[in-house]
mmCIF file of C-alpha atoms in Angstrom:
data_model
loop_
_atom_site.group_PDB
_atom_site.id
_atom_site.type_symbol
_atom_site.label_atom_id
_atom_site.label_comp_id
_atom_site.label_asym_id
_atom_site.label_seq_id
_atom_site.Cartn_x
_atom_site.Cartn_y
_atom_site.Cartn_z
ATOM 1 C CA MET A 7 44.233 109.437 194.569
ATOM 2 C CA SER A 8 44.971 107.895 191.799
ATOM 3 C CA VAL A 9 46.447 104.563 191.413
ATOM 4 C CA PHE A 10 50.129 105.957 190.551
ATOM 5 C CA GLU A 11 49.805 107.639 193.532
ATOM 6 C CA LYS A 12 48.542 104.940 195.752
ATOM 7 C CA ALA A 13 51.099 102.258 193.416
ATOM 8 C CA LYS A 14 54.228 105.004 194.439
ATOM 9 C CA LYS A 15 52.830 104.015 199.250
ATOM 10 C CA LEU A 16 52.344 100.760 199.144
ATOM 11 C CA PHE A 17 55.869 100.162 197.802
ATOM 12 C CA VAL A 18 56.728 100.936 201.410
ATOM 13 C CA LYS A 19 55.414 97.943 202.698
ATOM 14 C CA ASN A 20 54.048 95.898 200.027
ATOM 15 C CA PRO A 21 55.298 96.639 196.629
ATOM 16 C CA ILE A 22 52.408 95.529 193.820
ATOM 17 C CA GLU A 23 50.951 93.039 195.974
ATOM 18 C CA LYS A 24 47.562 94.793 196.640
ATOM 19 C CA LEU A 25 46.824 96.052 192.708
ATOM 20 C CA SER A 26 44.945 94.523 190.220
ATOM 21 C CA ILE A 27 45.837 94.263 186.390
ATOM 22 C CA ARG A 28 42.634 95.959 185.818
ATOM 23 C CA ASP A 29 44.062 99.201 188.036
ATOM 24 C CA LEU A 30 46.924 99.374 186.106
ATOM 25 C CA GLU A 31 45.565 99.117 182.751
ATOM 26 C CA GLY A 32 42.669 101.696 183.439
ATOM 27 C CA GLU A 33 45.056 104.389 185.298
ATOM 28 C CA LYS A 34 47.653 103.534 182.077
ATOM 29 C CA ILE A 35 44.747 104.665 179.839
ATOM 30 C CA ARG A 36 43.943 107.563 182.003
ATOM 31 C CA LEU A 37 47.611 108.630 181.584
ATOM 32 C CA LYS A 38 47.638 107.948 177.732
ATOM 33 C CA SER A 39 44.237 110.074 177.124
ATOM 34 C CA LYS A 40 46.011 113.371 179.021
ATOM 35 C CA LEU A 41 49.293 113.288 177.191
ATOM 36 C CA ASP A 42 48.324 113.173 173.723
ATOM 37 C CA ARG A 43 46.076 115.893 174.924
ATOM 38 C CA LEU A 44 48.807 117.931 175.969
ATOM 39 C CA LYS A 45 50.661 116.891 173.211
ATOM 40 C CA LYS A 46 47.505 118.599 171.064
ATOM 41 C CA GLU A 47 47.913 121.687 173.021
ATOM 42 C CA ILE A 48 51.521 121.731 173.065
ATOM 43 C CA ASN A 49 51.153 121.834 168.833
ATOM 44 C CA GLN A 50 48.436 124.410 169.153
ATOM 45 C CA ILE A 51 50.196 126.780 171.197
ATOM 46 C CA GLU A 52 53.420 126.487 169.252
ATOM 47 C CA LYS A 53 51.641 126.881 165.428
ATOM 48 C CA LYS A 54 49.906 130.238 167.122
ATOM 49 C CA LYS A 55 53.696 131.393 168.732
ATOM 50 C CA LYS A 56 54.901 131.539 164.614
ATOM 51 C CA GLN A 57 51.399 133.192 163.567
ATOM 52 C CA LEU A 58 51.911 135.710 165.653
ATOM 53 C CA PHE A 59 55.969 135.976 164.573
ATOM 54 C CA GLN A 60 54.840 135.791 160.876
ATOM 55 C CA GLU A 61 52.804 139.033 161.443
ATOM 56 C CA GLY A 62 55.543 140.972 163.299
ATOM 57 C CA ILE A 63 56.874 140.603 160.335
ATOM 58 C CA GLY A 64 57.658 144.523 158.537
ATOM 59 C CA ALA A 65 55.164 145.471 161.266
ATOM 60 C CA ASP A 66 55.678 148.606 162.914
ATOM 61 C CA LYS A 67 57.786 148.580 166.707
ATOM 62 C CA LEU A 68 54.842 149.456 168.824
ATOM 63 C CA LYS A 69 52.879 146.420 167.017
ATOM 64 C CA LYS A 70 55.963 144.304 167.689
ATOM 65 C CA LYS A 71 55.900 144.826 171.313
ATOM 66 C CA ILE A 72 52.931 143.448 171.252
ATOM 67 C CA LEU A 73 53.128 140.636 169.243
ATOM 68 C CA ALA A 74 56.559 139.929 171.611
ATOM 69 C CA GLN A 75 54.383 139.862 174.725
ATOM 70 C CA GLU A 76 51.850 137.946 173.533
ATOM 71 C CA ILE A 77 54.568 135.589 171.779
ATOM 72 C CA ARG A 78 56.403 135.338 175.847
ATOM 73 C CA ALA A 79 53.056 134.561 177.497
ATOM 74 C CA LEU A 80 52.622 131.874 175.137
ATOM 75 C CA GLU A 81 55.990 131.084 175.585
ATOM 76 C CA MET A 82 55.305 130.783 179.561
ATOM 77 C CA GLU A 83 52.146 128.726 178.942
ATOM 78 C CA MET A 84 54.028 126.141 176.846
ATOM 79 C CA LYS A 85 56.843 125.183 179.617
ATOM 80 C CA LEU A 86 54.440 124.538 182.401
ATOM 81 C CA LYS A 87 52.831 122.069 179.648
ATOM 82 C CA PHE A 88 55.633 120.488 178.759
ATOM 83 C CA LYS A 89 57.032 120.480 182.258
ATOM 84 C CA ASN A 90 53.484 118.707 183.011
ATOM 85 C CA PHE A 91 53.970 116.304 179.856
ATOM 86 C CA THR A 92 57.243 115.731 180.919
ATOM 87 C CA THR A 93 56.029 114.127 184.620
ATOM 88 C CA LEU A 94 52.670 112.162 183.013
ATOM 89 C CA GLN A 95 55.141 110.473 180.631
ATOM 90 C CA LYS A 96 57.513 109.249 183.599
ATOM 91 C CA GLN A 97 54.205 108.114 185.465
ATOM 92 C CA TYR A 98 52.883 106.278 182.422
ATOM 93 C CA THR A 99 56.062 104.818 182.011
ATOM 94 C CA PHE A 100 55.992 103.582 185.256
ATOM 95 C CA VAL A 101 53.139 102.827 185.233
ATOM 96 C CA ASN A 102 53.116 100.514 182.116
ATOM 97 C CA ASN A 103 56.141 98.622 183.851
ATOM 98 C CA LEU A 104 53.946 98.176 187.109
ATOM 99 C CA LEU A 105 51.788 96.579 184.594
ATOM 100 C CA ILE A 106 54.110 94.353 182.629
ATOM 101 C CA ILE A 107 56.130 93.097 186.129
ATOM 102 C CA LYS A 108 52.349 92.480 187.486
ATOM 103 C CA LYS A 109 51.679 89.956 184.428
ATOM 104 C CA TYR A 110 54.620 88.120 184.811
ATOM 105 C CA GLU A 111 53.878 87.976 188.673
ATOM 106 C CA LYS A 112 54.218 84.033 188.570
ATOM 107 C CA GLU A 113 57.498 83.761 186.732
ATOM 108 C CA LEU A 114 59.155 86.567 189.058
ATOM 109 C CA LYS A 115 57.799 84.979 191.970
ATOM 110 C CA ASN A 116 59.417 81.433 190.428
ATOM 111 C CA ILE A 117 62.693 82.619 189.815
ATOM 112 C CA GLY A 118 62.946 84.672 193.259
ATOM 113 C CA ILE A 119 63.104 88.160 191.544
ATOM 114 C CA TRP A 120 59.230 89.443 193.328
ATOM 115 C CA ASN A 121 61.247 89.061 196.098
ATOM 116 C CA LYS A 122 63.742 91.740 195.461
ATOM 117 C CA ILE A 123 61.498 94.317 194.179
ATOM 118 C CA SER A 124 59.438 93.569 197.794
ATOM 119 C CA ASN A 125 62.624 94.838 199.058
ATOM 120 C CA ILE A 126 63.979 97.499 196.925
ATOM 121 C CA GLU A 127 64.349 101.248 198.084
ATOM 122 C CA PRO A 128 60.838 102.356 196.959
ATOM 123 C CA GLU A 129 62.445 106.019 195.523
ATOM 124 C CA LEU A 130 65.248 103.717 193.897
ATOM 125 C CA LEU A 131 62.915 101.757 191.861
ATOM 126 C CA GLU A 132 60.494 104.547 191.400
ATOM 127 C CA LEU A 133 63.023 106.364 189.736
ATOM 128 C CA LYS A 134 64.289 103.133 188.337
ATOM 129 C CA LEU A 135 61.035 101.959 186.700
ATOM 130 C CA SER A 136 60.685 105.381 184.994
ATOM 131 C CA ASP A 137 63.589 105.504 182.946
ATOM 132 C CA ILE A 138 64.148 102.153 181.459
ATOM 133 C CA ILE A 139 61.352 100.029 178.760
ATOM 134 C CA LEU A 140 60.009 96.953 180.033
ATOM 135 C CA ASP A 141 57.273 96.991 176.618
ATOM 136 C CA GLY A 142 58.377 94.628 173.950
ATOM 137 C CA LYS A 143 60.989 93.110 175.931
ATOM 138 C CA GLU A 144 61.529 89.059 176.103
ATOM 139 C CA PHE A 145 60.951 87.357 179.384
ATOM 140 C CA ASP A 146 64.972 86.965 179.629
ATOM 141 C CA GLU A 147 65.657 90.751 178.420
ATOM 142 C CA MET A 148 63.773 91.924 181.531
ATOM 143 C CA VAL A 149 64.933 89.856 184.196
ATOM 144 C CA SER A 150 67.874 91.200 182.827
ATOM 145 C CA SER A 151 66.872 95.114 183.348
ATOM 146 C CA LEU A 152 65.375 94.431 186.431
ATOM 147 C CA ASN A 153 68.509 92.490 187.532
ATOM 148 C CA LYS A 154 70.475 96.104 187.070
ATOM 149 C CA VAL A 155 68.127 98.105 189.241
ATOM 150 C CA PHE A 156 68.631 95.870 191.928
ATOM 151 C CA GLU A 157 73.092 96.056 191.728
ATOM 152 C CA MET A 158 71.983 99.385 191.735
ATOM 153 C CA ARG A 159 71.957 102.449 194.527
ATOM 154 C CA LEU A 160 70.100 105.400 194.777
ATOM 155 C CA ASP A 161 73.200 107.770 194.043
ATOM 156 C CA GLU A 162 74.581 105.431 191.505
ATOM 157 C CA PHE A 163 71.169 106.125 189.328
ATOM 158 C CA GLU A 164 71.272 109.636 189.761
ATOM 159 C CA GLY A 165 74.934 110.063 188.224
ATOM 160 C CA GLU A 166 73.380 107.762 185.359
ATOM 161 C CA GLU A 167 70.190 110.054 184.605
ATOM 162 C CA ASP A 168 73.548 112.642 184.193
ATOM 163 C CA GLU A 169 75.305 110.693 182.020
ATOM 164 C CA ALA A 170 72.382 109.787 179.850
ATOM 165 C CA GLU A 171 71.310 113.796 179.988
ATOM 166 C CA LYS A 172 74.439 114.344 178.765
ATOM 167 C CA LYS A 173 74.916 112.337 175.970
ATOM 168 C CA LEU A 174 71.523 113.339 174.473
ATOM 169 C CA PHE A 175 72.357 116.828 174.395
ATOM 170 C CA GLU A 176 75.458 115.640 172.711
ATOM 171 C CA ALA A 177 74.157 114.060 169.914
ATOM 172 C CA TRP A 178 71.668 117.074 169.564
ATOM 173 C CA GLY A 179 74.644 119.421 169.829
ATOM 174 C CA GLN A 180 76.245 117.725 167.059
ATOM 175 C CA VAL A 181 72.965 117.692 164.800
ATOM 176 C CA GLU A 182 72.721 121.426 164.874
ATOM 177 C CA SER A 183 76.072 122.384 163.938
ATOM 178 C CA GLY A 184 75.772 120.059 161.364
ATOM 179 C CA ALA A 185 78.555 117.089 161.689
ATOM 180 C CA VAL A 186 76.011 114.608 161.315
ATOM 181 C CA ASP A 187 72.692 113.797 160.408
ATOM 182 C CA VAL A 188 69.959 112.189 162.406
ATOM 183 C CA ASP A 189 69.712 109.311 161.047
ATOM 184 C CA SER A 190 73.573 108.574 162.282
ATOM 185 C CA VAL A 191 73.137 109.463 165.436
ATOM 186 C CA VAL A 192 70.079 107.832 166.165
ATOM 187 C CA ASP A 193 71.331 105.085 164.658
ATOM 188 C CA ASN A 194 74.476 104.664 166.880
ATOM 189 C CA LEU A 195 72.893 106.189 170.014
ATOM 190 C CA LYS A 196 72.485 104.480 173.456
ATOM 191 C CA LEU A 197 71.670 105.719 176.675
ATOM 192 C CA ASP A 198 71.312 102.698 178.656
ATOM 193 C CA GLU A 199 74.260 99.947 178.136
ATOM 194 C CA GLU A 200 71.493 97.330 178.470
ATOM 195 C CA GLU A 201 69.330 99.142 176.536
ATOM 196 C CA GLU A 202 69.020 98.377 172.602
ATOM 197 C CA ASP A 203 68.903 101.300 169.824
ATOM 198 C CA GLU A 204 65.248 99.562 168.626
ATOM 199 C CA ASP A 205 63.860 99.855 172.211
ATOM 200 C CA TRP A 206 65.071 103.501 172.409
ATOM 201 C CA LEU A 207 63.603 104.474 168.647
ATOM 202 C CA LYS A 208 60.030 102.926 170.194
ATOM 203 C CA LYS A 209 60.433 104.615 173.491
ATOM 204 C CA MET A 210 61.061 108.402 170.966
ATOM 205 C CA GLU A 211 57.754 107.007 168.844
ATOM 206 C CA LYS A 212 55.687 106.961 171.973
ATOM 207 C CA GLU A 213 56.356 110.132 172.975
ATOM 208 C CA SER A 214 56.176 111.624 169.382
#
């Protein structure tokens, strides 16, 4: 059982208390290694797809049919790998945020935040810690982000997640239609009212 799975189980009775910084750092490294490997595999599949497509230009019908089947197989493989990548990325963010919170354990206990972490709905804490960015934030900013988690119910968070996805799809549509350029979208897009643009950019850079 991975530390990620152990962490989820611990939330039911005693959140974070039994997790060590060393274990969390080890799990973070393991997940980062898996993410890097998956990114390379996805890029290799994409290159292979482009190569097969180029081979079909000017080819006869039979050749194109064969290539089409190969491309479809690669597309299915890439979708499965991307789904795995998305899951691992959320796990990585979750573990990294747990690690940050654990490092501030003493300070969070002094201001009463630790008790809130222990009492929040496990499902909501898992969802939110997989979505927000605590890395790189000052202590006061981190506390503000955590306080927002405590103020939200599970159904409210699910609505926020849908809204963030909607904003992203609208932004992509604007760029694809030529209405705006990429830099303009990135400079103005905010998925979370408390999340600064530079924090969002940091998140995207980590995933690239």
